[in-house]
mmCIF file with all atom_site columns, N, CA and C in Angstrom:
data_model
loop_
_atom_site.group_PDB
_atom_site.id
_atom_site.type_symbol
_atom_site.label_atom_id
_atom_site.label_alt_id
_atom_site.label_comp_id
_atom_site.label_asym_id
_atom_site.label_entity_id
_atom_site.label_seq_id
_atom_site.pdbx_PDB_ins_code
_atom_site.Cartn_x
_atom_site.Cartn_y
_atom_site.Cartn_z
_atom_site.occupancy
_atom_site.B_iso_or_equiv
_atom_site.pdbx_formal_charge
_atom_site.auth_seq_id
_atom_site.auth_comp_id
_atom_site.auth_asym_id
_atom_site.auth_atom_id
_atom_site.pdbx_PDB_model_num
ATOM 1   N N  . MET A 1 1  ? -56.304 -311.616 -69.260 1.00 91.00 ? 30  MET A N  1
ATOM 2   C CA . MET A 1 1  ? -56.287 -310.187 -69.476 1.00 91.00 ? 30  MET A CA 1
ATOM 3   C C  . MET A 1 1  ? -55.674 -309.911 -70.847 1.00 91.00 ? 30  MET A C  1
ATOM 4   N N  . ALA A 1 2  ? -56.292 -309.021 -71.602 1.00 96.00 ? 31  ALA A N  1
ATOM 5   C CA . ALA A 1 2  ? -55.818 -308.669 -72.937 1.00 96.00 ? 31  ALA A CA 1
ATOM 6   C C  . ALA A 1 2  ? -54.815 -307.520 -72.856 1.00 96.00 ? 31  ALA A C  1
ATOM 7   N N  . THR A 1 3  ? -54.030 -307.372 -73.920 1.00 97.00 ? 32  THR A N  1
ATOM 8   C CA . THR A 1 3  ? -53.086 -306.259 -74.002 1.00 97.00 ? 32  THR A CA 1
ATOM 9   C C  . THR A 1 3  ? -53.296 -305.523 -75.312 1.00 97.00 ? 32  THR A C  1
ATOM 10  N N  . GLY A 1 4  ? -52.865 -304.267 -75.338 1.00 98.00 ? 33  GLY A N  1
ATOM 11  C CA . GLY A 1 4  ? -52.984 -303.483 -76.551 1.00 98.00 ? 33  GLY A CA 1
ATOM 12  C C  . GLY A 1 4  ? -52.334 -302.123 -76.386 1.00 98.00 ? 33  GLY A C  1
ATOM 13  N N  . THR A 1 5  ? -52.543 -301.282 -77.401 1.00 98.00 ? 34  THR A N  1
ATOM 14  C CA . THR A 1 5  ? -51.984 -299.932 -77.432 1.00 98.00 ? 34  THR A CA 1
ATOM 15  C C  . THR A 1 5  ? -53.115 -298.946 -77.672 1.00 98.00 ? 34  THR A C  1
ATOM 16  N N  . VAL A 1 6  ? -53.093 -297.834 -76.948 1.00 98.00 ? 35  VAL A N  1
ATOM 17  C CA . VAL A 1 6  ? -54.128 -296.816 -77.115 1.00 98.00 ? 35  VAL A CA 1
ATOM 18  C C  . VAL A 1 6  ? -54.008 -296.226 -78.519 1.00 98.00 ? 35  VAL A C  1
ATOM 19  N N  . LYS A 1 7  ? -55.064 -296.391 -79.308 1.00 98.00 ? 36  LYS A N  1
ATOM 20  C CA . LYS A 1 7  ? -55.096 -295.877 -80.678 1.00 98.00 ? 36  LYS A CA 1
ATOM 21  C C  . LYS A 1 7  ? -55.396 -294.384 -80.651 1.00 98.00 ? 36  LYS A C  1
ATOM 22  N N  . TRP A 1 8  ? -56.434 -294.012 -79.913 1.00 98.00 ? 37  TRP A N  1
ATOM 23  C CA . TRP A 1 8  ? -56.764 -292.604 -79.663 1.00 98.00 ? 37  TRP A CA 1
ATOM 24  C C  . TRP A 1 8  ? -57.712 -292.525 -78.489 1.00 98.00 ? 37  TRP A C  1
ATOM 25  N N  . PHE A 1 9  ? -57.705 -291.363 -77.833 1.00 98.00 ? 38  PHE A N  1
ATOM 26  C CA . PHE A 1 9  ? -58.601 -291.127 -76.708 1.00 98.00 ? 38  PHE A CA 1
ATOM 27  C C  . PHE A 1 9  ? -58.942 -289.646 -76.689 1.00 98.00 ? 38  PHE A C  1
ATOM 28  N N  . ASP A 1 10 ? -60.239 -289.332 -76.713 1.00 97.00 ? 39  ASP A N  1
ATOM 29  C CA . ASP A 1 10 ? -60.723 -287.951 -76.713 1.00 97.00 ? 39  ASP A CA 1
ATOM 30  C C  . ASP A 1 10 ? -61.088 -287.554 -75.287 1.00 97.00 ? 39  ASP A C  1
ATOM 31  N N  . ASP A 1 11 ? -60.257 -286.699 -74.671 1.00 95.00 ? 40  ASP A N  1
ATOM 32  C CA . ASP A 1 11 ? -60.507 -286.273 -73.294 1.00 95.00 ? 40  ASP A CA 1
ATOM 33  C C  . ASP A 1 11 ? -61.848 -285.566 -73.147 1.00 95.00 ? 40  ASP A C  1
ATOM 34  N N  . ALA A 1 12 ? -62.217 -284.748 -74.129 1.00 96.00 ? 41  ALA A N  1
ATOM 35  C CA . ALA A 1 12 ? -63.463 -283.979 -74.046 1.00 96.00 ? 41  ALA A CA 1
ATOM 36  C C  . ALA A 1 12 ? -64.689 -284.889 -74.051 1.00 96.00 ? 41  ALA A C  1
ATOM 37  N N  . LYS A 1 13 ? -64.626 -285.968 -74.820 1.00 97.00 ? 42  LYS A N  1
ATOM 38  C CA . LYS A 1 13 ? -65.764 -286.889 -74.918 1.00 97.00 ? 42  LYS A CA 1
ATOM 39  C C  . LYS A 1 13 ? -65.660 -288.049 -73.934 1.00 97.00 ? 42  LYS A C  1
ATOM 40  N N  . GLY A 1 14 ? -64.452 -288.313 -73.431 1.00 96.00 ? 43  GLY A N  1
ATOM 41  C CA . GLY A 1 14 ? -64.276 -289.355 -72.426 1.00 96.00 ? 43  GLY A CA 1
ATOM 42  C C  . GLY A 1 14 ? -64.237 -290.774 -72.959 1.00 96.00 ? 43  GLY A C  1
ATOM 43  N N  . TYR A 1 15 ? -63.892 -290.931 -74.228 1.00 98.00 ? 44  TYR A N  1
ATOM 44  C CA . TYR A 1 15 ? -63.779 -292.286 -74.768 1.00 98.00 ? 44  TYR A CA 1
ATOM 45  C C  . TYR A 1 15 ? -62.756 -292.337 -75.893 1.00 98.00 ? 44  TYR A C  1
ATOM 46  N N  . GLY A 1 16 ? -62.426 -293.563 -76.295 1.00 98.00 ? 45  GLY A N  1
ATOM 47  C CA . GLY A 1 16 ? -61.493 -293.767 -77.391 1.00 98.00 ? 45  GLY A CA 1
ATOM 48  C C  . GLY A 1 16 ? -61.419 -295.240 -77.740 1.00 98.00 ? 45  GLY A C  1
ATOM 49  N N  . PHE A 1 17 ? -60.321 -295.631 -78.370 1.00 98.00 ? 46  PHE A N  1
ATOM 50  C CA . PHE A 1 17 ? -60.157 -297.017 -78.789 1.00 98.00 ? 46  PHE A CA 1
ATOM 51  C C  . PHE A 1 17 ? -58.750 -297.514 -78.493 1.00 98.00 ? 46  PHE A C  1
ATOM 52  N N  . ILE A 1 18 ? -58.695 -298.788 -78.140 1.00 98.00 ? 47  ILE A N  1
ATOM 53  C CA . ILE A 1 18 ? -57.445 -299.506 -77.912 1.00 98.00 ? 47  ILE A CA 1
ATOM 54  C C  . ILE A 1 18 ? -57.310 -300.510 -79.047 1.00 98.00 ? 47  ILE A C  1
ATOM 55  N N  . GLU A 1 19 ? -56.105 -300.603 -79.623 1.00 98.00 ? 48  GLU A N  1
ATOM 56  C CA . GLU A 1 19 ? -55.852 -301.618 -80.640 1.00 98.00 ? 48  GLU A CA 1
ATOM 57  C C  . GLU A 1 19 ? -55.207 -302.817 -79.968 1.00 98.00 ? 48  GLU A C  1
ATOM 58  N N  . ARG A 1 20 ? -55.897 -303.957 -80.041 1.00 96.00 ? 49  ARG A N  1
ATOM 59  C CA . ARG A 1 20 ? -55.364 -305.187 -79.461 1.00 96.00 ? 49  ARG A CA 1
ATOM 60  C C  . ARG A 1 20 ? -54.202 -305.692 -80.295 1.00 96.00 ? 49  ARG A C  1
ATOM 61  N N  . ALA A 1 21 ? -53.428 -306.593 -79.716 1.00 88.00 ? 50  ALA A N  1
ATOM 62  C CA . ALA A 1 21 ? -52.288 -307.185 -80.405 1.00 88.00 ? 50  ALA A CA 1
ATOM 63  C C  . ALA A 1 21 ? -52.718 -307.889 -81.694 1.00 88.00 ? 50  ALA A C  1
ATOM 64  N N  . ASP A 1 22 ? -53.961 -308.405 -81.729 1.00 91.00 ? 51  ASP A N  1
ATOM 65  C CA . ASP A 1 22 ? -54.458 -309.098 -82.922 1.00 91.00 ? 51  ASP A CA 1
ATOM 66  C C  . ASP A 1 22 ? -55.030 -308.133 -83.958 1.00 91.00 ? 51  ASP A C  1
ATOM 67  N N  . GLY A 1 23 ? -54.958 -306.818 -83.689 1.00 93.00 ? 52  GLY A N  1
ATOM 68  C CA . GLY A 1 23 ? -55.423 -305.812 -84.642 1.00 93.00 ? 52  GLY A CA 1
ATOM 69  C C  . GLY A 1 23 ? -56.847 -305.338 -84.433 1.00 93.00 ? 52  GLY A C  1
ATOM 70  N N  . GLU A 1 24 ? -57.606 -306.008 -83.559 1.00 94.00 ? 53  GLU A N  1
ATOM 71  C CA . GLU A 1 24 ? -58.995 -305.623 -83.312 1.00 94.00 ? 53  GLU A CA 1
ATOM 72  C C  . GLU A 1 24 ? -59.047 -304.362 -82.448 1.00 94.00 ? 53  GLU A C  1
ATOM 73  N N  . ASP A 1 25 ? -59.937 -303.431 -82.802 1.00 97.00 ? 54  ASP A N  1
ATOM 74  C CA . ASP A 1 25 ? -60.148 -302.231 -81.996 1.00 97.00 ? 54  ASP A CA 1
ATOM 75  C C  . ASP A 1 25 ? -61.187 -302.500 -80.923 1.00 97.00 ? 54  ASP A C  1
ATOM 76  N N  . VAL A 1 26 ? -60.915 -301.991 -79.713 1.00 98.00 ? 55  VAL A N  1
ATOM 77  C CA . VAL A 1 26 ? -61.801 -302.184 -78.570 1.00 98.00 ? 55  VAL A CA 1
ATOM 78  C C  . VAL A 1 26 ? -62.150 -300.811 -78.001 1.00 98.00 ? 55  VAL A C  1
ATOM 79  N N  . PHE A 1 27 ? -63.437 -300.543 -77.835 1.00 98.00 ? 56  PHE A N  1
ATOM 80  C CA . PHE A 1 27 ? -63.917 -299.287 -77.266 1.00 98.00 ? 56  PHE A CA 1
ATOM 81  C C  . PHE A 1 27 ? -63.491 -299.175 -75.808 1.00 98.00 ? 56  PHE A C  1
ATOM 82  N N  . VAL A 1 28 ? -63.121 -297.957 -75.380 1.00 98.00 ? 57  VAL A N  1
ATOM 83  C CA . VAL A 1 28 ? -62.794 -297.725 -73.968 1.00 98.00 ? 57  VAL A CA 1
ATOM 84  C C  . VAL A 1 28 ? -63.437 -296.417 -73.516 1.00 98.00 ? 57  VAL A C  1
ATOM 85  N N  . HIS A 1 29 ? -64.098 -296.459 -72.367 1.00 97.00 ? 58  HIS A N  1
ATOM 86  C CA . HIS A 1 29 ? -64.722 -295.283 -71.752 1.00 97.00 ? 58  HIS A CA 1
ATOM 87  C C  . HIS A 1 29 ? -63.893 -294.904 -70.531 1.00 97.00 ? 58  HIS A C  1
ATOM 88  N N  . TYR A 1 30 ? -63.835 -293.612 -70.227 1.00 97.00 ? 59  TYR A N  1
ATOM 89  C CA . TYR A 1 30 ? -63.001 -293.161 -69.104 1.00 97.00 ? 59  TYR A CA 1
ATOM 90  C C  . TYR A 1 30 ? -63.350 -293.854 -67.787 1.00 97.00 ? 59  TYR A C  1
ATOM 91  N N  . SER A 1 31 ? -64.601 -294.239 -67.616 1.00 96.00 ? 60  SER A N  1
ATOM 92  C CA . SER A 1 31 ? -65.023 -294.885 -66.366 1.00 96.00 ? 60  SER A CA 1
ATOM 93  C C  . SER A 1 31 ? -64.416 -296.281 -66.195 1.00 96.00 ? 60  SER A C  1
ATOM 94  N N  . SER A 1 32 ? -63.829 -296.835 -67.261 1.00 97.00 ? 61  SER A N  1
ATOM 95  C CA . SER A 1 32 ? -63.215 -298.163 -67.198 1.00 97.00 ? 61  SER A CA 1
ATOM 96  C C  . SER A 1 32 ? -61.718 -298.113 -66.917 1.00 97.00 ? 61  SER A C  1
ATOM 97  N N  . ILE A 1 33 ? -61.159 -296.901 -66.762 1.00 97.00 ? 62  ILE A N  1
ATOM 98  C CA . ILE A 1 33 ? -59.738 -296.744 -66.480 1.00 97.00 ? 62  ILE A CA 1
ATOM 99  C C  . ILE A 1 33 ? -59.526 -296.849 -64.970 1.00 97.00 ? 62  ILE A C  1
ATOM 100 N N  . VAL A 1 34 ? -58.609 -297.725 -64.560 1.00 96.00 ? 63  VAL A N  1
ATOM 101 C CA . VAL A 1 34 ? -58.317 -297.919 -63.143 1.00 96.00 ? 63  VAL A CA 1
ATOM 102 C C  . VAL A 1 34 ? -57.435 -296.772 -62.653 1.00 96.00 ? 63  VAL A C  1
ATOM 103 N N  . GLY A 1 35 ? -57.832 -296.161 -61.540 1.00 90.00 ? 64  GLY A N  1
ATOM 104 C CA . GLY A 1 35 ? -57.033 -295.087 -60.957 1.00 90.00 ? 64  GLY A CA 1
ATOM 105 C C  . GLY A 1 35 ? -57.906 -294.043 -60.297 1.00 90.00 ? 64  GLY A C  1
ATOM 106 N N  . GLU A 1 36 ? -57.253 -293.141 -59.593 1.00 89.00 ? 65  GLU A N  1
ATOM 107 C CA . GLU A 1 36 ? -57.941 -292.058 -58.894 1.00 89.00 ? 65  GLU A CA 1
ATOM 108 C C  . GLU A 1 36 ? -57.788 -290.763 -59.681 1.00 89.00 ? 65  GLU A C  1
ATOM 109 N N  . GLY A 1 37 ? -58.688 -289.829 -59.451 1.00 88.00 ? 66  GLY A N  1
ATOM 110 C CA . GLY A 1 37 ? -58.579 -288.513 -60.074 1.00 88.00 ? 66  GLY A CA 1
ATOM 111 C C  . GLY A 1 37 ? -58.976 -288.524 -61.540 1.00 88.00 ? 66  GLY A C  1
ATOM 112 N N  . TYR A 1 38 ? -58.396 -287.589 -62.283 1.00 89.00 ? 67  TYR A N  1
ATOM 113 C CA . TYR A 1 38 ? -58.714 -287.414 -63.704 1.00 89.00 ? 67  TYR A CA 1
ATOM 114 C C  . TYR A 1 38 ? -58.252 -288.631 -64.494 1.00 89.00 ? 67  TYR A C  1
ATOM 115 N N  . LYS A 1 39 ? -59.146 -289.212 -65.268 1.00 94.00 ? 68  LYS A N  1
ATOM 116 C CA . LYS A 1 39 ? -58.838 -290.432 -66.003 1.00 94.00 ? 68  LYS A CA 1
ATOM 117 C C  . LYS A 1 39 ? -58.756 -290.150 -67.494 1.00 94.00 ? 68  LYS A C  1
ATOM 118 N N  . SER A 1 40 ? -57.606 -290.462 -68.070 1.00 95.00 ? 69  SER A N  1
ATOM 119 C CA . SER A 1 40 ? -57.363 -290.257 -69.490 1.00 95.00 ? 69  SER A CA 1
ATOM 120 C C  . SER A 1 40 ? -56.326 -291.272 -69.949 1.00 95.00 ? 69  SER A C  1
ATOM 121 N N  . LEU A 1 41 ? -56.218 -291.450 -71.263 1.00 97.00 ? 70  LEU A N  1
ATOM 122 C CA . LEU A 1 41 ? -55.218 -292.344 -71.839 1.00 97.00 ? 70  LEU A CA 1
ATOM 123 C C  . LEU A 1 41 ? -54.476 -291.598 -72.938 1.00 97.00 ? 70  LEU A C  1
ATOM 124 N N  . ALA A 1 42 ? -53.153 -291.695 -72.940 1.00 96.00 ? 71  ALA A N  1
ATOM 125 C CA . ALA A 1 42 ? -52.343 -291.057 -73.969 1.00 96.00 ? 71  ALA A CA 1
ATOM 126 C C  . ALA A 1 42 ? -52.182 -291.996 -75.159 1.00 96.00 ? 71  ALA A C  1
ATOM 127 N N  . GLU A 1 43 ? -52.331 -291.447 -76.360 1.00 97.00 ? 72  GLU A N  1
ATOM 128 C CA . GLU A 1 43 ? -52.149 -292.224 -77.578 1.00 97.00 ? 72  GLU A CA 1
ATOM 129 C C  . GLU A 1 43 ? -50.769 -292.869 -77.562 1.00 97.00 ? 72  GLU A C  1
ATOM 130 N N  . GLY A 1 44 ? -50.723 -294.162 -77.876 1.00 97.00 ? 73  GLY A N  1
ATOM 131 C CA . GLY A 1 44 ? -49.464 -294.892 -77.914 1.00 97.00 ? 73  GLY A CA 1
ATOM 132 C C  . GLY A 1 44 ? -49.101 -295.604 -76.626 1.00 97.00 ? 73  GLY A C  1
ATOM 133 N N  . SER A 1 45 ? -49.863 -295.377 -75.550 1.00 97.00 ? 74  SER A N  1
ATOM 134 C CA . SER A 1 45 ? -49.593 -296.061 -74.280 1.00 97.00 ? 74  SER A CA 1
ATOM 135 C C  . SER A 1 45 ? -49.961 -297.533 -74.389 1.00 97.00 ? 74  SER A C  1
ATOM 136 N N  . ASP A 1 46 ? -49.162 -298.394 -73.765 1.00 97.00 ? 75  ASP A N  1
ATOM 137 C CA . ASP A 1 46 ? -49.480 -299.819 -73.689 1.00 97.00 ? 75  ASP A CA 1
ATOM 138 C C  . ASP A 1 46 ? -50.387 -300.040 -72.484 1.00 97.00 ? 75  ASP A C  1
ATOM 139 N N  . VAL A 1 47 ? -51.410 -300.877 -72.673 1.00 98.00 ? 76  VAL A N  1
ATOM 140 C CA . VAL A 1 47 ? -52.382 -301.121 -71.612 1.00 98.00 ? 76  VAL A CA 1
ATOM 141 C C  . VAL A 1 47 ? -52.729 -302.599 -71.499 1.00 98.00 ? 76  VAL A C  1
ATOM 142 N N  . GLU A 1 48 ? -53.211 -302.979 -70.313 1.00 98.00 ? 77  GLU A N  1
ATOM 143 C CA . GLU A 1 48 ? -53.812 -304.291 -70.071 1.00 98.00 ? 77  GLU A CA 1
ATOM 144 C C  . GLU A 1 48 ? -55.257 -304.035 -69.695 1.00 98.00 ? 77  GLU A C  1
ATOM 145 N N  . PHE A 1 49 ? -56.138 -304.952 -70.079 1.00 98.00 ? 78  PHE A N  1
ATOM 146 C CA . PHE A 1 49 ? -57.559 -304.738 -69.830 1.00 98.00 ? 78  PHE A CA 1
ATOM 147 C C  . PHE A 1 49 ? -58.337 -306.034 -69.987 1.00 98.00 ? 78  PHE A C  1
ATOM 148 N N  . ASP A 1 50 ? -59.535 -306.049 -69.429 1.00 98.00 ? 79  ASP A N  1
ATOM 149 C CA . ASP A 1 50 ? -60.484 -307.133 -69.645 1.00 98.00 ? 79  ASP A CA 1
ATOM 150 C C  . ASP A 1 50 ? -61.402 -306.706 -70.780 1.00 98.00 ? 79  ASP A C  1
ATOM 151 N N  . VAL A 1 51 ? -62.007 -307.674 -71.447 1.00 97.00 ? 80  VAL A N  1
ATOM 152 C CA . VAL A 1 51 ? -62.913 -307.370 -72.555 1.00 97.00 ? 80  VAL A CA 1
ATOM 153 C C  . VAL A 1 51 ? -64.296 -307.920 -72.248 1.00 97.00 ? 80  VAL A C  1
ATOM 154 N N  . GLU A 1 52 ? -65.296 -307.075 -72.404 1.00 97.00 ? 81  GLU A N  1
ATOM 155 C CA . GLU A 1 52 ? -66.697 -307.481 -72.291 1.00 97.00 ? 81  GLU A CA 1
ATOM 156 C C  . GLU A 1 52 ? -67.377 -307.184 -73.615 1.00 97.00 ? 81  GLU A C  1
ATOM 157 N N  . GLN A 1 53 ? -68.327 -308.015 -73.981 1.00 95.00 ? 82  GLN A N  1
ATOM 158 C CA . GLN A 1 53 ? -69.108 -307.774 -75.187 1.00 95.00 ? 82  GLN A CA 1
ATOM 159 C C  . GLN A 1 53 ? -70.383 -307.039 -74.805 1.00 95.00 ? 82  GLN A C  1
ATOM 160 N N  . ASP A 1 54 ? -70.681 -305.961 -75.517 1.00 90.00 ? 83  ASP A N  1
ATOM 161 C CA . ASP A 1 54 ? -71.987 -305.331 -75.337 1.00 90.00 ? 83  ASP A CA 1
ATOM 162 C C  . ASP A 1 54 ? -72.664 -305.268 -76.698 1.00 90.00 ? 83  ASP A C  1
ATOM 163 N N  . SER A 1 55 ? -73.783 -304.597 -76.791 1.00 93.00 ? 84  SER A N  1
ATOM 164 C CA . SER A 1 55 ? -74.562 -304.593 -78.032 1.00 93.00 ? 84  SER A CA 1
ATOM 165 C C  . SER A 1 55 ? -73.818 -303.954 -79.202 1.00 93.00 ? 84  SER A C  1
ATOM 166 N N  . LYS A 1 56 ? -72.808 -303.125 -78.915 1.00 91.00 ? 85  LYS A N  1
ATOM 167 C CA . LYS A 1 56 ? -72.070 -302.443 -79.982 1.00 91.00 ? 85  LYS A CA 1
ATOM 168 C C  . LYS A 1 56 ? -70.728 -303.098 -80.296 1.00 91.00 ? 85  LYS A C  1
ATOM 169 N N  . GLY A 1 57 ? -70.369 -304.150 -79.556 1.00 94.00 ? 86  GLY A N  1
ATOM 170 C CA . GLY A 1 57 ? -69.103 -304.825 -79.804 1.00 94.00 ? 86  GLY A CA 1
ATOM 171 C C  . GLY A 1 57 ? -68.253 -304.910 -78.554 1.00 94.00 ? 86  GLY A C  1
ATOM 172 N N  . PRO A 1 58 ? -66.950 -305.196 -78.727 1.00 96.00 ? 87  PRO A N  1
ATOM 173 C CA . PRO A 1 58 ? -66.080 -305.352 -77.563 1.00 96.00 ? 87  PRO A CA 1
ATOM 174 C C  . PRO A 1 58 ? -65.839 -304.026 -76.844 1.00 96.00 ? 87  PRO A C  1
ATOM 175 N N  . ARG A 1 59 ? -65.769 -304.103 -75.516 1.00 98.00 ? 88  ARG A N  1
ATOM 176 C CA . ARG A 1 59 ? -65.563 -302.927 -74.670 1.00 98.00 ? 88  ARG A CA 1
ATOM 177 C C  . ARG A 1 59 ? -64.503 -303.267 -73.627 1.00 98.00 ? 88  ARG A C  1
ATOM 178 N N  . ALA A 1 60 ? -63.520 -302.388 -73.460 1.00 98.00 ? 89  ALA A N  1
ATOM 179 C CA . ALA A 1 60 ? -62.461 -302.607 -72.476 1.00 98.00 ? 89  ALA A CA 1
ATOM 180 C C  . ALA A 1 60 ? -62.947 -302.216 -71.085 1.00 98.00 ? 89  ALA A C  1
ATOM 181 N N  . THR A 1 61 ? -62.596 -303.026 -70.090 1.00 98.00 ? 90  THR A N  1
ATOM 182 C CA . THR A 1 61 ? -62.878 -302.715 -68.691 1.00 98.00 ? 90  THR A CA 1
ATOM 183 C C  . THR A 1 61 ? -61.599 -302.937 -67.895 1.00 98.00 ? 90  THR A C  1
ATOM 184 N N  . ASN A 1 62 ? -61.538 -302.377 -66.693 1.00 98.00 ? 91  ASN A N  1
ATOM 185 C CA . ASN A 1 62 ? -60.369 -302.545 -65.818 1.00 98.00 ? 91  ASN A CA 1
ATOM 186 C C  . ASN A 1 62 ? -59.061 -302.218 -66.544 1.00 98.00 ? 91  ASN A C  1
ATOM 187 N N  . VAL A 1 63 ? -59.037 -301.073 -67.224 1.00 98.00 ? 92  VAL A N  1
ATOM 188 C CA . VAL A 1 63 ? -57.887 -300.673 -68.041 1.00 98.00 ? 92  VAL A CA 1
ATOM 189 C C  . VAL A 1 63 ? -56.760 -300.130 -67.156 1.00 98.00 ? 92  VAL A C  1
ATOM 190 N N  . VAL A 1 64 ? -55.559 -300.710 -67.333 1.00 97.00 ? 93  VAL A N  1
ATOM 191 C CA . VAL A 1 64 ? -54.377 -300.299 -66.570 1.00 97.00 ? 93  VAL A CA 1
ATOM 192 C C  . VAL A 1 64 ? -53.248 -299.994 -67.557 1.00 97.00 ? 93  VAL A C  1
ATOM 193 N N  . VAL A 1 65 ? -52.622 -298.826 -67.422 1.00 96.00 ? 94  VAL A N  1
ATOM 194 C CA . VAL A 1 65 ? -51.482 -298.470 -68.271 1.00 96.00 ? 94  VAL A CA 1
ATOM 195 C C  . VAL A 1 65 ? -50.258 -299.234 -67.779 1.00 96.00 ? 94  VAL A C  1
ATOM 196 N N  . THR A 1 66 ? -49.606 -299.974 -68.696 1.00 96.00 ? 95  THR A N  1
ATOM 197 C CA . THR A 1 66 ? -48.404 -300.724 -68.341 1.00 96.00 ? 95  THR A CA 1
ATOM 198 C C  . THR A 1 66 ? -47.138 -300.015 -68.808 1.00 96.00 ? 95  THR A C  1
ATOM 199 N N  . LYS A 1 67 ? -47.272 -299.177 -69.834 1.00 94.00 ? 96  LYS A N  1
ATOM 200 C CA . LYS A 1 67 ? -46.136 -298.398 -70.333 1.00 94.00 ? 96  LYS A CA 1
ATOM 201 C C  . LYS A 1 67 ? -46.689 -297.124 -70.948 1.00 94.00 ? 96  LYS A C  1
ATOM 202 N N  . ALA A 1 68 ? -46.336 -295.998 -70.354 1.00 91.00 ? 97  ALA A N  1
ATOM 203 C CA . ALA A 1 68 ? -46.823 -294.713 -70.852 1.00 91.00 ? 97  ALA A CA 1
ATOM 204 C C  . ALA A 1 68 ? -46.210 -294.399 -72.210 1.00 91.00 ? 97  ALA A C  1
ATOM 205 N N  . ALA A 1 69 ? -46.949 -293.664 -73.017 1.00 87.00 ? 98  ALA A N  1
ATOM 206 C CA . ALA A 1 69 ? -46.462 -293.241 -74.323 1.00 87.00 ? 98  ALA A CA 1
ATOM 207 C C  . ALA A 1 69 ? -45.307 -292.263 -74.144 1.00 87.00 ? 98  ALA A C  1
ATOM 208 N N  . PRO A 1 70 ? -44.386 -292.231 -75.103 1.00 80.00 ? 99  PRO A N  1
ATOM 209 C CA . PRO A 1 70 ? -43.313 -291.230 -75.036 1.00 80.00 ? 99  PRO A CA 1
ATOM 210 C C  . PRO A 1 70 ? -43.924 -289.832 -74.988 1.00 80.00 ? 99  PRO A C  1
ATOM 211 N N  . SER A 1 71 ? -43.297 -288.935 -74.243 1.00 71.00 ? 100 SER A N  1
ATOM 212 C CA . SER A 1 71 ? -43.867 -287.600 -74.053 1.00 71.00 ? 100 SER A CA 1
ATOM 213 C C  . SER A 1 71 ? -43.585 -286.655 -75.205 1.00 71.00 ? 100 SER A C  1
ATOM 214 N N  . GLY A 1 72 ? -42.877 -287.101 -76.206 1.00 57.00 ? 101 GLY A N  1
ATOM 215 C CA . GLY A 1 72 ? -42.618 -286.248 -77.364 1.00 57.00 ? 101 GLY A CA 1
ATOM 216 C C  . GLY A 1 72 ? -41.141 -286.199 -77.692 1.00 57.00 ? 101 GLY A C  1
ATOM 217 N N  . ASP A 1 73 ? -40.826 -285.370 -78.640 1.00 53.00 ? 102 ASP A N  1
ATOM 218 C CA . ASP A 1 73 ? -39.462 -285.210 -79.116 1.00 53.00 ? 102 ASP A CA 1
ATOM 219 C C  . ASP A 1 73 ? -38.634 -284.454 -78.077 1.00 53.00 ? 102 ASP A C  1
ATOM 220 N N  . ALA A 1 74 ? -37.550 -285.045 -77.614 1.00 49.00 ? 103 ALA A N  1
ATOM 221 C CA . ALA A 1 74 ? -36.720 -284.419 -76.581 1.00 49.00 ? 103 ALA A CA 1
ATOM 222 C C  . ALA A 1 74 ? -36.138 -283.091 -77.047 1.00 49.00 ? 103 ALA A C  1
ATOM 223 N N  . THR A 1 75 ? -35.927 -282.935 -78.340 1.00 49.00 ? 104 THR A N  1
ATOM 224 C CA . THR A 1 75 ? -35.351 -281.685 -78.837 1.00 49.00 ? 104 THR A CA 1
ATOM 225 C C  . THR A 1 75 ? -36.326 -280.525 -78.735 1.00 49.00 ? 104 THR A C  1
ATOM 226 N N  . SER A 1 76 ? -37.605 -280.806 -78.591 1.00 45.00 ? 105 SER A N  1
ATOM 227 C CA . SER A 1 76 ? -38.592 -279.730 -78.504 1.00 45.00 ? 105 SER A CA 1
ATOM 228 C C  . SER A 1 76 ? -38.496 -278.984 -77.175 1.00 45.00 ? 105 SER A C  1
ATOM 229 N N  . MET A 1 77 ? -37.777 -279.541 -76.202 1.00 44.00 ? 106 MET A N  1
ATOM 230 C CA . MET A 1 77 ? -37.628 -278.881 -74.909 1.00 44.00 ? 106 MET A CA 1
ATOM 231 C C  . MET A 1 77 ? -36.639 -277.735 -74.987 1.00 44.00 ? 106 MET A C  1
ATOM 232 N N  . TRP A 1 78 ? -35.779 -277.699 -75.976 1.00 45.00 ? 107 TRP A N  1
ATOM 233 C CA . TRP A 1 78 ? -34.722 -276.683 -76.060 1.00 45.00 ? 107 TRP A CA 1
ATOM 234 C C  . TRP A 1 78 ? -35.157 -275.594 -76.943 1.00 45.00 ? 107 TRP A C  1
#
């Protein structure tokens, strides 16, 4: 299983990219995120995933968030 960090994810379009530890970007579609309900990935979240090759390059499957991205600056709450 590969690991990486969510580079960006567009909720409206349902896809984005994960940056692997080796620097390679891997495409991710919302349908490949493991979980129930609304599926999305927050930029900066650490993830584990399998990689499949398709005609356009590497694609992440079975994506699981291992560490959620920080929710923002704590001072912004005050």
